[in-house]
XYZ file of C-alpha atoms in Angstrom:
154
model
C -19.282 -0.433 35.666
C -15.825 -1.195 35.412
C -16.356 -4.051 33.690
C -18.017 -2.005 30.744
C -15.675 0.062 30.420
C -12.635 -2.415 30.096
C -15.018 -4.125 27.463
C -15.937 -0.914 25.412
C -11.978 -0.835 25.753
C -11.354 -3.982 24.508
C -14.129 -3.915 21.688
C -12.634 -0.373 20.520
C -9.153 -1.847 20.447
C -10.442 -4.867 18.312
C -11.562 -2.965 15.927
C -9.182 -0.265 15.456
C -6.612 -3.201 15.174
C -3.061 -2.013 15.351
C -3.597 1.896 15.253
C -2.876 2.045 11.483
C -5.625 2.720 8.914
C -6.295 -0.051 6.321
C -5.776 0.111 3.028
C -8.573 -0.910 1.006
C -8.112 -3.414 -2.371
C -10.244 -2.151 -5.128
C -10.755 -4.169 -8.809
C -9.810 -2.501 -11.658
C -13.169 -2.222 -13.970
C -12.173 -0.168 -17.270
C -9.685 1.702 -19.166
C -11.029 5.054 -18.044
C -11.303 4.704 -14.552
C -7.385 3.113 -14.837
C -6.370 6.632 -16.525
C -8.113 8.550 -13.949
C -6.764 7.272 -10.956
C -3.018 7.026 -12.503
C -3.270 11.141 -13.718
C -4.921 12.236 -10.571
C -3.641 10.204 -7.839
C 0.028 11.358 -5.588
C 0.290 7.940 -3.812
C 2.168 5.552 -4.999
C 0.078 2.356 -6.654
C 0.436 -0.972 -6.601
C -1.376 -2.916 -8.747
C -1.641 -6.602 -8.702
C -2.380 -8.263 -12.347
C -4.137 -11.727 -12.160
C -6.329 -13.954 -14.394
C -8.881 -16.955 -13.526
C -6.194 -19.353 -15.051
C -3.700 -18.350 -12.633
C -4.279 -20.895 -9.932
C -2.328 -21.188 -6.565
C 0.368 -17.947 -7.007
C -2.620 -15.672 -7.724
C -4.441 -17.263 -4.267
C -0.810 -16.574 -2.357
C -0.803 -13.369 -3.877
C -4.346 -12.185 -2.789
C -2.669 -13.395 0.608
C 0.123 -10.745 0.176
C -1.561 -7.992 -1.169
C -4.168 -8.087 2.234
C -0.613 -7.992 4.112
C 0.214 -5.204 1.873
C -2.888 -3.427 2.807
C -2.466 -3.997 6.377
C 1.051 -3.152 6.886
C 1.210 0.009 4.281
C -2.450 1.242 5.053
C -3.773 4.051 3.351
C -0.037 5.187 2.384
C -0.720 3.495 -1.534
C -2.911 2.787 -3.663
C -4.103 -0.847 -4.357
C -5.355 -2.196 -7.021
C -6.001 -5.313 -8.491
C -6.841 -6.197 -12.324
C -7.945 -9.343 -13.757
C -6.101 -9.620 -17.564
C -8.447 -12.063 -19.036
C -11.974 -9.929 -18.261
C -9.918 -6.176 -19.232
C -7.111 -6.905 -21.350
C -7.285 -2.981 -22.040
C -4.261 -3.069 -19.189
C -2.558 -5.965 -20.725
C -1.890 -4.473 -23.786
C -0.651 -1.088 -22.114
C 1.477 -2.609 -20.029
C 2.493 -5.976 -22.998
C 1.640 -8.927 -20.022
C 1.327 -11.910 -21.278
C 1.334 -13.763 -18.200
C 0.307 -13.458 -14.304
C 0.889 -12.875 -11.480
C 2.617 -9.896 -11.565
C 2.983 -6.729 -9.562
C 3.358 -3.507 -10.751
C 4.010 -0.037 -9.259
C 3.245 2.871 -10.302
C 4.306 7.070 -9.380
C 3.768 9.951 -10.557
C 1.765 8.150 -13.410
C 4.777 5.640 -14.627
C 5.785 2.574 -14.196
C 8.933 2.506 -11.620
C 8.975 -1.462 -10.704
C 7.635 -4.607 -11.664
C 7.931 -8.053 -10.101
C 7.103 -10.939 -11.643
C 9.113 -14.272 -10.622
C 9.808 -13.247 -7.290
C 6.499 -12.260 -5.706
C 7.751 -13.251 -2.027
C 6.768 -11.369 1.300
C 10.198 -9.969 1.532
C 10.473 -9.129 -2.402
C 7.187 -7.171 -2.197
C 8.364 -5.024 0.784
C 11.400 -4.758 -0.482
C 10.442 -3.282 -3.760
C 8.031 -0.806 -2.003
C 10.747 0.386 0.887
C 13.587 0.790 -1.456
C 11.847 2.365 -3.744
C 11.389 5.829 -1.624
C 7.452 5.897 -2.597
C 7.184 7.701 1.123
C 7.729 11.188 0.716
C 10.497 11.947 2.983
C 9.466 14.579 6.237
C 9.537 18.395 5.371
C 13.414 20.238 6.037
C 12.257 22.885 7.896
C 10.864 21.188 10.745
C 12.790 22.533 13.733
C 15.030 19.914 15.465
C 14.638 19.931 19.288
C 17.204 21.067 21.424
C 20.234 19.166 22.755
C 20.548 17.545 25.933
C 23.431 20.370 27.125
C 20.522 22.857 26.683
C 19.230 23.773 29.766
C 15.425 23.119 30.499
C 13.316 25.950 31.940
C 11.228 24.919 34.801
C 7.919 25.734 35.453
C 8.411 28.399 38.263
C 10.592 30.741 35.446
């Protein structure tokens, strides 16, 4: 019985992975959809731009952005959008070439990356940036240490 139980343990642990939800990568389809999700949306959105003639930086950035969505979760948005098949997003956003990142708040553009699309330049962009809304003020701060406790008895 034991044995199950360290098992179902095991299994559950596998797949809840590290505790953090994962982000999920969606593909861009149409103009429309694009306008919805930047109008309606109050996470921050990265979207990754690519084409079919990109080659080897679009592969190690497909390698990133599942990174991305593993280390930020389901704190953005991720996107990805293929210039070539909608060039609706190309011509918004005057691309001419890919990869690039861009990230979007608040429906505008705050950063975009485009030589340096590095582990550390990615994370960078996104942690500096103060996309995280910072905790509410008026959350009470515990006591200090000089305060007394009460005990149980009391």
């Amino acid at each position: 019985m034991e044995k199950k139980v360290l098992y179902g343990l095991v299994m559950l642990m596998y797949l809840v992975g590290s505790g953090f939800s994962q982000g999920e990568v969606t593909w861009l389809s149409n103009e429309v959809e694009w306008r919805l999700i930047l109008t309606t949306t109050q996470l921050p959105i990265v979207v990754t731009v690519t084409s079919s003639l990109c080659g080897d930086r679009c592969t190690i950035l497909d390698d990133q952005l599942a990174r991305l969505s593993e280390t930020y979760g389901n704190l953005i948005i991720l996107r990805k959008v293929n210039i070539l098949t909608n060039p609706f997003f190309a011509i918004l956003y005057n691309l001419v070439n890919a990869p690039i990142i861009i990230v979007f708040q608040t429906g505008k553009e705050i950063a975009r990356l485009e030589s340096d699309l590095s582990w550390g330049a990615i994370t960078d962009i996104i942690d500096n940036l103060s996309l995280f809304a910072p905790p509410p003020s008026d959350i009470v701060q515990p006591a200090s240490d000089s305060a007394p406790v009460p005990s149980l008895g009391e």
